N, CA and C atoms as an extended XYZ file, in Angstrom:
456
Properties=species:S:1:pos:R:3:atomname:S:1:resname:S:1:resid:I:1 pbc="F F F"
N       150.388       83.138      102.923 N   MET     1
C       149.636       84.154      102.206 CA  MET     1
C       148.266       83.613      101.782 C   MET     1
N       148.216       82.380      101.284 N   LYS     2
C       146.965       81.777      100.848 CA  LYS     2
C       146.009       81.598      102.031 C   LYS     2
N       146.534       81.248      103.210 N   THR     3
C       145.720       81.054      104.405 CA  THR     3
C       145.098       82.368      104.855 C   THR     3
N       145.847       83.459      104.787 N   ILE     4
C       145.329       84.769      105.173 CA  ILE     4
C       144.219       85.189      104.218 C   ILE     4
N       144.421       85.020      102.924 N   THR     5
C       143.411       85.378      101.933 CA  THR     5
C       142.148       84.551      102.132 C   THR     5
N       142.307       83.272      102.371 N   THR     6
C       141.166       82.396      102.599 CA  THR     6
C       140.420       82.806      103.871 C   THR     6
N       141.155       83.142      104.911 N   SER     7
C       140.531       83.571      106.168 CA  SER     7
C       139.758       84.864      105.989 C   SER     7
N       140.352       85.820      105.275 N   VAL     8
C       139.684       87.103      105.038 CA  VAL     8
C       138.403       86.881      104.225 C   VAL     8
N       138.470       86.066      103.189 N   LEU     9
C       137.286       85.764      102.382 CA  LEU     9
C       136.214       85.058      103.208 C   LEU     9
N       136.616       84.167      104.079 N   ALA    10
C       135.656       83.463      104.927 CA  ALA    10
C       134.955       84.429      105.872 C   ALA    10
N       135.710       85.362      106.448 N   ILE    11
C       135.126       86.348      107.366 CA  ILE    11
C       134.165       87.261      106.622 C   ILE    11
N       134.553       87.731      105.443 N   ILE    12
C       133.679       88.601      104.646 CA  ILE    12
C       132.408       87.854      104.256 C   ILE    12
N       132.551       86.598      103.856 N   SER    13
C       131.372       85.798      103.489 CA  SER    13
C       130.437       85.623      104.675 C   SER    13
N       131.000       85.369      105.852 N   LEU    14
C       130.191       85.199      107.055 CA  LEU    14
C       129.426       86.480      107.394 C   LEU    14
N       130.083       87.616      107.257 N   ILE    15
C       129.429       88.905      107.520 CA  ILE    15
C       128.284       89.119      106.548 C   ILE    15
N       128.509       88.841      105.266 N   LEU    16
C       127.456       89.008      104.268 CA  LEU    16
C       126.282       88.079      104.527 C   LEU    16
N       126.559       86.850      104.875 N   ILE    17
C       125.482       85.892      105.141 CA  ILE    17
C       124.681       86.324      106.359 C   ILE    17
N       125.355       86.752      107.409 N   CYS    18
C       124.651       87.184      108.623 CA  CYS    18
C       123.826       88.441      108.376 C   CYS    18
N       124.314       89.335      107.536 N   SER    19
C       123.559       90.563      107.273 CA  SER    19
C       122.313       90.283      106.453 C   SER    19
N       122.304       89.207      105.685 N   CYS    20
C       121.125       88.849      104.889 CA  CYS    20
C       120.102       88.062      105.700 C   CYS    20
N       120.502       87.442      106.776 N   CYS    21
C       119.589       86.650      107.590 CA  CYS    21
C       118.926       87.561      108.604 C   CYS    21
N       117.709       87.969      108.280 N   THR    22
C       117.009       88.872      109.175 CA  THR    22
C       115.675       88.276      109.539 C   THR    22
N       115.161       88.651      110.686 N   GLY    23
C       113.874       88.153      111.145 CA  GLY    23
C       112.738       88.885      110.465 C   GLY    23
N       111.497       88.511      110.816 N   LYS    24
C       110.313       89.080      110.192 CA  LYS    24
C       110.205       90.580      110.402 C   LYS    24
N       110.472       91.057      111.606 N   ASN    25
C       110.379       92.481      111.903 CA  ASN    25
C       111.772       93.053      112.107 C   ASN    25
N       112.631       92.867      111.134 N   SER    26
C       114.032       93.197      111.305 CA  SER    26
C       114.359       94.664      111.106 C   SER    26
N       113.443       95.457      110.586 N   ALA    27
C       113.742       96.855      110.342 CA  ALA    27
C       113.990       97.570      111.667 C   ALA    27
N       115.079       98.310      111.718 N   THR    28
C       115.392       99.033      112.941 CA  THR    28
C       114.699      100.385      112.938 C   THR    28
N       114.551      100.952      114.117 N   LYS    29
C       113.827      102.207      114.297 CA  LYS    29
C       114.434      103.307      113.434 C   LYS    29
N       113.570      103.989      112.663 N   GLY    30
C       114.006      105.094      111.822 CA  GLY    30
C       114.603      104.683      110.486 C   GLY    30
N       114.723      103.394      110.252 N   GLU    31
C       115.325      102.899      109.009 CA  GLU    31
C       114.379      103.125      107.836 C   GLU    31
N       114.944      103.546      106.688 N   ASN    32
C       114.161      103.644      105.456 CA  ASN    32
C       113.894      102.238      104.949 C   ASN    32
N       112.654      101.963      104.614 N   ILE    33
C       112.241      100.651      104.133 CA  ILE    33
C       112.102      100.715      102.611 C   ILE    33
N       112.736       99.798      101.877 N   PRO    34
C       112.589       99.808      100.421 CA  PRO    34
C       111.188       99.370       99.994 C   PRO    34
N       110.739       99.886       98.871 N   TYR    35
C       109.411       99.566       98.343 CA  TYR    35
C       109.444       99.691       96.831 C   TYR    35
N       108.412       99.145       96.197 N   THR    36
C       108.224       99.252       94.754 CA  THR    36
C       106.816       99.765       94.522 C   THR    36
N       106.665      100.692       93.594 N   VAL    37
C       105.337      101.188       93.253 CA  VAL    37
C       104.687      100.187       92.298 C   VAL    37
N       103.505       99.700       92.658 N   ALA    38
C       102.772       98.766       91.797 CA  ALA    38
C       102.014       99.564       90.742 C   ALA    38
N       102.055       99.082       89.522 N   LYS    39
C       101.404       99.772       88.411 CA  LYS    39
C       100.341       98.899       87.768 C   LYS    39
N        99.415       99.571       87.101 N   ASN    40
C        98.378       98.939       86.290 CA  ASN    40
C        97.352       98.155       87.101 C   ASN    40
N        96.925       98.765       88.216 N   TYR    41
C        95.801       98.258       88.994 CA  TYR    41
C        94.788       99.390       89.144 C   TYR    41
N        93.518       99.037       89.286 N   PHE    42
C        92.485      100.035       89.517 CA  PHE    42
C        91.645       99.597       90.715 C   PHE    42
N        91.044      100.566       91.383 N   PHE    43
C        90.169      100.272       92.512 CA  PHE    43
C        88.787       99.932       91.972 C   PHE    43
N        88.203       98.841       92.437 N   ARG    44
C        86.896       98.397       91.955 CA  ARG    44
C        85.812       99.364       92.416 C   ARG    44
N        84.969       99.783       91.487 N   ASN    45
C        83.946      100.783       91.809 CA  ASN    45
C        82.787      100.232       92.632 C   ASN    45
N        82.744       98.926       92.832 N   ASP    46
C        81.689       98.353       93.669 CA  ASP    46
C        82.166       98.092       95.101 C   ASP    46
N        83.314       98.660       95.467 N   ARG    47
C        83.874       98.477       96.807 CA  ARG    47
C        84.030       99.828       97.499 C   ARG    47
N        84.136       99.788       98.822 N   THR    48
C        84.445      101.003       99.574 CA  THR    48
C        85.918      100.960       99.947 C   THR    48
N        86.504      102.131      100.107 N   ALA    49
C        87.935      102.220      100.436 CA  ALA    49
C        88.210      101.510      101.762 C   ALA    49
N        89.304      100.781      101.849 N   PRO    50
C        89.603      100.067      103.089 CA  PRO    50
C        89.965      101.031      104.221 C   PRO    50
N        89.617      100.659      105.445 N   ASP    51
C        89.990      101.455      106.614 CA  ASP    51
C        91.483      101.362      106.892 C   ASP    51
N        92.045      100.193      106.627 N   ASN    52
C        93.462       99.941      106.880 CA  ASN    52
C        94.196       99.891      105.542 C   ASN    52
N        95.250      100.704      105.352 N   PRO    53
C        95.952      100.701      104.065 CA  PRO    53
C        96.822       99.466      103.830 C   PRO    53
N        97.064       98.664      104.881 N   LYS    54
C        97.916       97.483      104.746 CA  LYS    54
C        97.079       96.295      104.290 C   LYS    54
N        97.510       95.681      103.195 N   ILE    55
C        96.825       94.503      102.644 CA  ILE    55
C        97.841       93.375      102.584 C   ILE    55
N        97.513       92.261      103.221 N   THR    56
C        98.494       91.189      103.373 CA  THR    56
C        98.177       89.903      102.618 C   THR    56
N        96.983       89.823      102.014 N   THR    57
C        96.640       88.592      101.294 CA  THR    57
C        96.187       88.894       99.873 C   THR    57
N        96.399       87.936       99.016 N   LYS    58
C        95.991       88.040       97.614 CA  LYS    58
C        94.474       88.181       97.512 C   LYS    58
N        93.747       87.423       98.320 N   GLU    59
C        92.286       87.461       98.286 CA  GLU    59
C        91.763       88.847       98.678 C   GLU    59
N        92.321       89.397       99.730 N   GLN    60
C        91.927       90.737      100.182 CA  GLN    60
C        92.248       91.774       99.101 C   GLN    60
N        93.415       91.651       98.477 N   PHE    61
C        93.836       92.605       97.449 CA  PHE    61
C        92.900       92.568       96.244 C   PHE    61
N        92.635       91.368       95.719 N   PHE    62
C        91.813       91.267       94.518 CA  PHE    62
C        90.321       91.456       94.790 C   PHE    62
N        89.935       91.475       96.051 N   ASP    63
C        88.577       91.869       96.397 CA  ASP    63
C        88.403       93.381       96.210 C   ASP    63
N        89.501       94.130       96.327 N   LEU    64
C        89.465       95.595       96.216 CA  LEU    64
C        89.951       96.127       94.877 C   LEU    64
N        90.880       95.421       94.241 N   PHE    65
C        91.532       95.936       93.036 CA  PHE    65
C        91.396       94.977       91.868 C   PHE    65
N        91.422       95.536       90.677 N   GLY    66
C        91.442       94.757       89.448 CA  GLY    66
C        92.697       95.097       88.664 C   GLY    66
N        93.033       94.242       87.702 N   MET    67
C        94.204       94.480       86.850 CA  MET    67
C        93.810       95.339       85.669 C   MET    67
N        94.658       96.293       85.342 N   ALA    68
C        94.412       97.199       84.218 CA  ALA    68
C        95.523       97.019       83.183 C   ALA    68
N        95.639       95.816       82.659 N   ALA    69
C        96.679       95.513       81.679 CA  ALA    69
C        96.351       96.170       80.346 C   ALA    69
N        97.409       96.507       79.597 N   PHE    70
C        97.237       97.036       78.251 CA  PHE    70
C        98.435       96.622       77.409 C   PHE    70
N        98.324       96.789       76.101 N   MET    71
C        99.377       96.377       75.178 CA  MET    71
C       100.607       97.244       75.369 C   MET    71
N       101.758       96.672       75.103 N   GLY    72
C       102.992       97.446       75.144 CA  GLY    72
C       103.936       96.954       76.220 C   GLY    72
N       105.107       97.581       76.230 N   LYS    73
C       106.207       97.188       77.105 CA  LYS    73
C       105.830       97.213       78.589 C   LYS    73
N       105.189       98.269       79.031 N   ASP    74
C       104.869       98.429       80.446 CA  ASP    74
C       103.395       98.155       80.749 C   ASP    74
N       102.754       97.313       79.949 N   GLY    75
C       101.325       97.091       80.083 CA  GLY    75
C       100.898       96.073       81.115 C   GLY    75
N       101.818       95.250       81.574 N   ARG    76
C       101.455       94.225       82.558 CA  ARG    76
C       101.425       94.810       83.962 C   ARG    76
N       100.453       94.387       84.778 N   PRO    77
C       100.441       94.825       86.173 CA  PRO    77
C       101.670       94.304       86.919 C   PRO    77
N       102.118       95.048       87.894 N   THR    78
C       103.248       94.646       88.723 CA  THR    78
C       102.913       93.340       89.440 C   THR    78
N       103.830       92.390       89.401 N   ASN    79
C       103.626       91.110       90.079 CA  ASN    79
C       103.804       91.303       91.588 C   ASN    79
N       102.858       90.786       92.372 N   ILE    80
C       102.923       90.869       93.831 CA  ILE    80
C       102.855       89.453       94.383 C   ILE    80
N       103.884       89.049       95.116 N   ASP    81
C       103.940       87.716       95.727 CA  ASP    81
C       103.600       87.862       97.209 C   ASP    81
N       102.334       87.606       97.558 N   PHE    82
C       101.884       87.818       98.926 CA  PHE    82
C       102.491       86.845       99.931 C   PHE    82
N       103.186       85.826       99.473 N   SER    83
C       103.890       84.954      100.416 CA  SER    83
C       105.172       85.634      100.912 C   SER    83
N       105.674       86.600      100.151 N   ARG    84
C       106.902       87.311      100.517 CA  ARG    84
C       106.707       88.819      100.661 C   ARG    84
N       105.553       89.333      100.244 N   GLN    85
C       105.340       90.771      100.205 CA  GLN    85
C       103.944       91.123      100.730 C   GLN    85
N       103.761       92.388      101.058 N   PHE    86
C       102.446       92.928      101.353 CA  PHE    86
C       102.368       94.284      100.679 C   PHE    86
N       101.185       94.873      100.643 N   VAL    87
C       101.053       96.173       99.988 CA  VAL    87
C       100.471       97.200      100.948 C   VAL    87
N       100.806       98.439      100.649 N   ILE    88
C       100.181       99.584      101.289 CA  ILE    88
C        99.446      100.300      100.166 C   ILE    88
N        98.137      100.449      100.321 N   ALA    89
C        97.309      101.023       99.257 CA  ALA    89
C        96.581      102.258       99.765 C   ALA    89
N        96.686      103.330       98.998 N   ILE    90
C        95.949      104.556       99.301 CA  ILE    90
C        94.915      104.733       98.203 C   ILE    90
N        93.664      104.821       98.606 N   VAL    91
C        92.561      105.016       97.664 CA  VAL    91
C        91.986      106.404       97.908 C   VAL    91
N        92.146      107.268       96.924 N   HIS    92
C        91.644      108.639       97.014 CA  HIS    92
C        90.131      108.635       96.774 C   HIS    92
N        89.398      109.523       97.415 N   PRO    93
C        87.958      109.613       97.129 CA  PRO    93
C        87.708      109.949       95.659 C   PRO    93
N        86.536      109.595       95.174 N   GLU    94
C        86.179      109.884       93.785 CA  GLU    94
C        86.305      111.387       93.531 C   GLU    94
N        86.883      111.736       92.383 N   THR    95
C        87.142      113.137       92.071 CA  THR    95
C        87.056      113.392       90.574 C   THR    95
N        86.765      114.631       90.219 N   ALA    96
C        86.758      115.060       88.820 CA  ALA    96
C        88.014      115.873       88.504 C   ALA    96
N        89.009      115.787       89.380 N   TYR    97
C        90.278      116.481       89.175 CA  TYR    97
C        91.399      115.449       89.102 C   TYR    97
N        92.438      115.756       88.347 N   SER    98
C        93.565      114.828       88.293 CA  SER    98
C        94.273      114.852       89.642 C   SER    98
N        94.657      113.673       90.113 N   VAL    99
C        95.356      113.549       91.382 CA  VAL    99
C        96.607      112.716       91.142 C   VAL    99
N        97.745      113.275       91.527 N   GLN   100
C        99.002      112.554       91.400 CA  GLN   100
C        99.548      112.303       92.803 C   GLN   100
N        99.655      111.030       93.172 N   MET   101
C       100.203      110.659       94.468 CA  MET   101
C       101.592      110.075       94.256 C   MET   101
N       102.556      110.551       95.048 N   THR   102
C       103.943      110.134       94.915 CA  THR   102
C       104.472      109.678       96.270 C   THR   102
N       104.976      108.439       96.358 N   PRO   103
C       105.561      107.999       97.627 CA  PRO   103
C       106.871      108.741       97.893 C   PRO   103
N       107.093      109.096       99.150 N   LYS   104
C       108.333      109.781       99.537 CA  LYS   104
C       109.228      108.869      100.361 C   LYS   104
N       108.654      108.195      101.364 N   SER   105
C       109.465      107.289      102.183 CA  SER   105
C       108.568      106.384      103.017 C   SER   105
N       109.161      105.271      103.417 N   ILE   106
C       108.556      104.401      104.417 CA  ILE   106
C       109.628      104.210      105.473 C   ILE   106
N       109.302      104.582      106.702 N   LYS   107
C       110.259      104.461      107.804 CA  LYS   107
C       109.679      103.568      108.881 C   LYS   107
N       110.567      102.875      109.564 N   SER   108
C       110.181      101.967      110.626 CA  SER   108
C       110.275      102.660      111.982 C   SER   108
N       109.287      102.414      112.837 N   THR   109
C       109.374      102.797      114.245 CA  THR   109
C       109.325      101.499      115.036 C   THR   109
N       109.136      101.588      116.343 N   ASP   110
C       109.123      100.371      117.162 CA  ASP   110
C       108.077       99.366      116.704 C   ASP   110
N       106.845       99.841      116.424 N   ASP   111
C       105.781       98.911      116.061 CA  ASP   111
C       104.962       99.359      114.862 C   ASP   111
N       105.436      100.387      114.133 N   LYS   112
C       104.676      100.918      113.002 CA  LYS   112
C       105.588      101.190      111.812 C   LYS   112
N       104.941      101.264      110.656 N   LEU   113
C       105.597      101.780      109.451 CA  LEU   113
C       104.964      103.134      109.159 C   LEU   113
N       105.788      104.145      108.978 N   ILE   114
C       105.322      105.490      108.669 CA  ILE   114
C       105.518      105.690      107.167 C   ILE   114
N       104.403      105.770      106.430 N   PHE   115
C       104.445      105.933      104.976 CA  PHE   115
C       104.126      107.389      104.643 C   PHE   115
N       105.129      108.100      104.147 N   THR   116
C       104.969      109.505      103.781 CA  THR   116
C       104.827      109.603      102.270 C   THR   116
N       103.825      110.358      101.842 N   TYR   117
C       103.597      110.531      100.411 CA  TYR   117
C       103.152      111.966      100.136 C   TYR   117
N       103.268      112.333       98.876 N   GLN   118
C       102.851      113.672       98.445 CA  GLN   118
C       101.661      113.524       97.512 C   GLN   118
N       100.748      114.460       97.618 N   GLU   119
C        99.557      114.447       96.766 CA  GLU   119
C        99.420      115.798       96.087 C   GLU   119
N        99.293      115.765       94.767 N   LYS   120
C        99.070      116.984       93.997 CA  LYS   120
C        97.747      116.855       93.255 C   LYS   120
N        96.883      117.855       93.436 N   VAL   121
C        95.576      117.854       92.785 CA  VAL   121
C        95.590      118.918       91.699 C   VAL   121
N        95.153      118.515       90.495 N   GLY   122
C        95.090      119.450       89.367 CA  GLY   122
C        94.063      120.543       89.607 C   GLY   122
N        94.195      121.633       88.884 N   LYS   123
C        93.302      122.788       89.061 CA  LYS   123
C        92.107      122.768       88.112 C   LYS   123
N        92.245      122.092       86.980 N   GLU   124
C        91.160      122.073       85.997 CA  GLU   124
C        90.265      120.850       86.187 C   GLU   124
N        88.975      121.105       86.135 N   LYS   125
C        88.008      120.022       86.279 CA  LYS   125
C        88.019      119.167       85.009 C   LYS   125
N        87.981      117.845       85.208 N   LEU   126
C        87.965      116.902       84.088 CA  LEU   126
C        86.524      116.632       83.669 C   LEU   126
N        86.353      115.953       82.549 N   THR   127
C        85.010      115.621       82.064 CA  THR   127
C        84.528      114.280       82.609 C   THR   127
N        85.288      113.688       83.506 N   TYR   128
C        84.950      112.395       84.083 CA  TYR   128
C        85.424      112.362       85.541 C   TYR   128
N        84.999      111.342       86.271 N   THR   129
C        85.489      111.156       87.636 CA  THR   129
C        86.295      109.865       87.711 C   THR   129
N        87.166      109.788       88.705 N   SER   130
C        87.979      108.590       88.912 CA  SER   130
C        88.287      108.441       90.394 C   SER   130
N        88.819      107.259       90.754 N   ARG   131
C        89.289      106.977       92.112 CA  ARG   131
C        90.790      106.721       92.023 C   ARG   131
N        91.605      107.766       92.110 N   PRO   132
C        93.055      107.557       92.024 CA  PRO   132
C        93.547      106.645       93.145 C   PRO   132
N        94.522      105.814       92.827 N   VAL   133
C        95.115      104.913       93.815 CA  VAL   133
C        96.632      104.957       93.717 C   VAL   133
N        97.250      104.655       94.834 N   MET   134
C        98.699      104.436       94.865 CA  MET   134
C        98.918      103.171       95.676 C   MET   134
N        99.657      102.252       95.092 N   ILE   135
C        99.929      100.972       95.736 CA  ILE   135
C       101.438      100.783       95.765 C   ILE   135
N       101.974      100.523       96.946 N   VAL   136
C       103.396      100.209       97.052 CA  VAL   136
C       103.545       98.807       97.623 C   VAL   136
N       104.546       98.107       97.128 N   VAL   137
C       104.816       96.734       97.524 CA  VAL   137
C       106.037       96.739       98.442 C   VAL   137
N       105.897       96.067       99.593 N   VAL   138
C       106.949       96.053      100.614 CA  VAL   138
C       107.257       94.611      100.990 C   VAL   138
N       108.513       94.338      101.289 N   ASP   139
C       108.924       93.002      101.711 CA  ASP   139
C       108.255       92.650      103.043 C   ASP   139
N       107.733       91.435      103.137 N   LYS   140
C       106.997       91.001      104.325 CA  LYS   140
C       107.857       91.001      105.588 C   LYS   140
N       109.170       90.864      105.450 N   LYS   141
C       110.029       90.870      106.636 CA  LYS   141
C       109.998       92.224      107.343 C   LYS   141
N       109.507       93.269      106.668 N   CYS   142
C       109.406       94.604      107.258 CA  CYS   142
C       108.018       94.899      107.806 C   CYS   142
N       107.151       93.911      107.772 N   GLU   143
C       105.766       94.119      108.190 CA  GLU   143
C       105.691       94.430      109.683 C   GLU   143
N       105.006       95.482      110.004 N   LYS   144
C       104.779       95.888      111.391 CA  LYS   144
C       103.283       95.764      111.680 C   LYS   144
N       102.907       95.999      112.911 N   SER   145
C       101.507       95.815      113.271 CA  SER   145
C       100.583       96.827      112.599 C   SER   145
N       101.043       98.028      112.316 N   SER   146
C       100.169       99.003      111.684 CA  SER   146
C       100.967       99.936      110.773 C   SER   146
N       100.224      100.604      109.882 N   VAL   147
C       100.808      101.568      108.953 CA  VAL   147
C       100.174      102.917      109.230 C   VAL   147
N       101.000      103.938      109.336 N   VAL   148
C       100.531      105.304      109.530 CA  VAL   148
C       100.816      106.073      108.255 C   VAL   148
N        99.774      106.724      107.706 N   LEU   149
C        99.932      107.514      106.483 CA  LEU   149
C       100.179      108.973      106.844 C   LEU   149
N       101.171      109.564      106.172 N   VAL   150
C       101.489      110.980      106.384 CA  VAL   150
C       101.472      111.650      105.014 C   VAL   150
N       100.488      112.525      104.802 N   LYS   151
C       100.380      113.233      103.514 CA  LYS   151
C       101.086      114.582      103.636 C   LYS   151
N       101.949      114.863      102.670 N   GLN   152
C       102.664      116.143      102.656 CA  GLN   152
C       101.953      117.130      101.768 C   GLN   152
């Protein structure tokens, strides 16, 4: 009985270990890719929006974005470890209307990540302008050659 239990545990452990060992581009076609929404960053007003939404280095990221920390529980910017993660950043054009961008999904294809998001624009004009941004953090093992944005 003890040998059977030990064998079953060994097989289960082996399956778990193998399922965690994945290559750099391990996402299978059509698979939902997990992500985290980064908070408390702003787009620098002395920069132009990037042509490519995928940012893979800390230097590239901080050339475009600054930290918007404030007091309180949720005041720290989201930590991004570029040795293990990359970001997908959407920078909306300057606007005097409130813009709320919400990520819906990131799916893998053969050589691309399809990032679907929703955008809602307010109806009332504000007394100021801003550059709304949405930044999502993705595990580097899911990095594909390009990112395709799909706005709903």
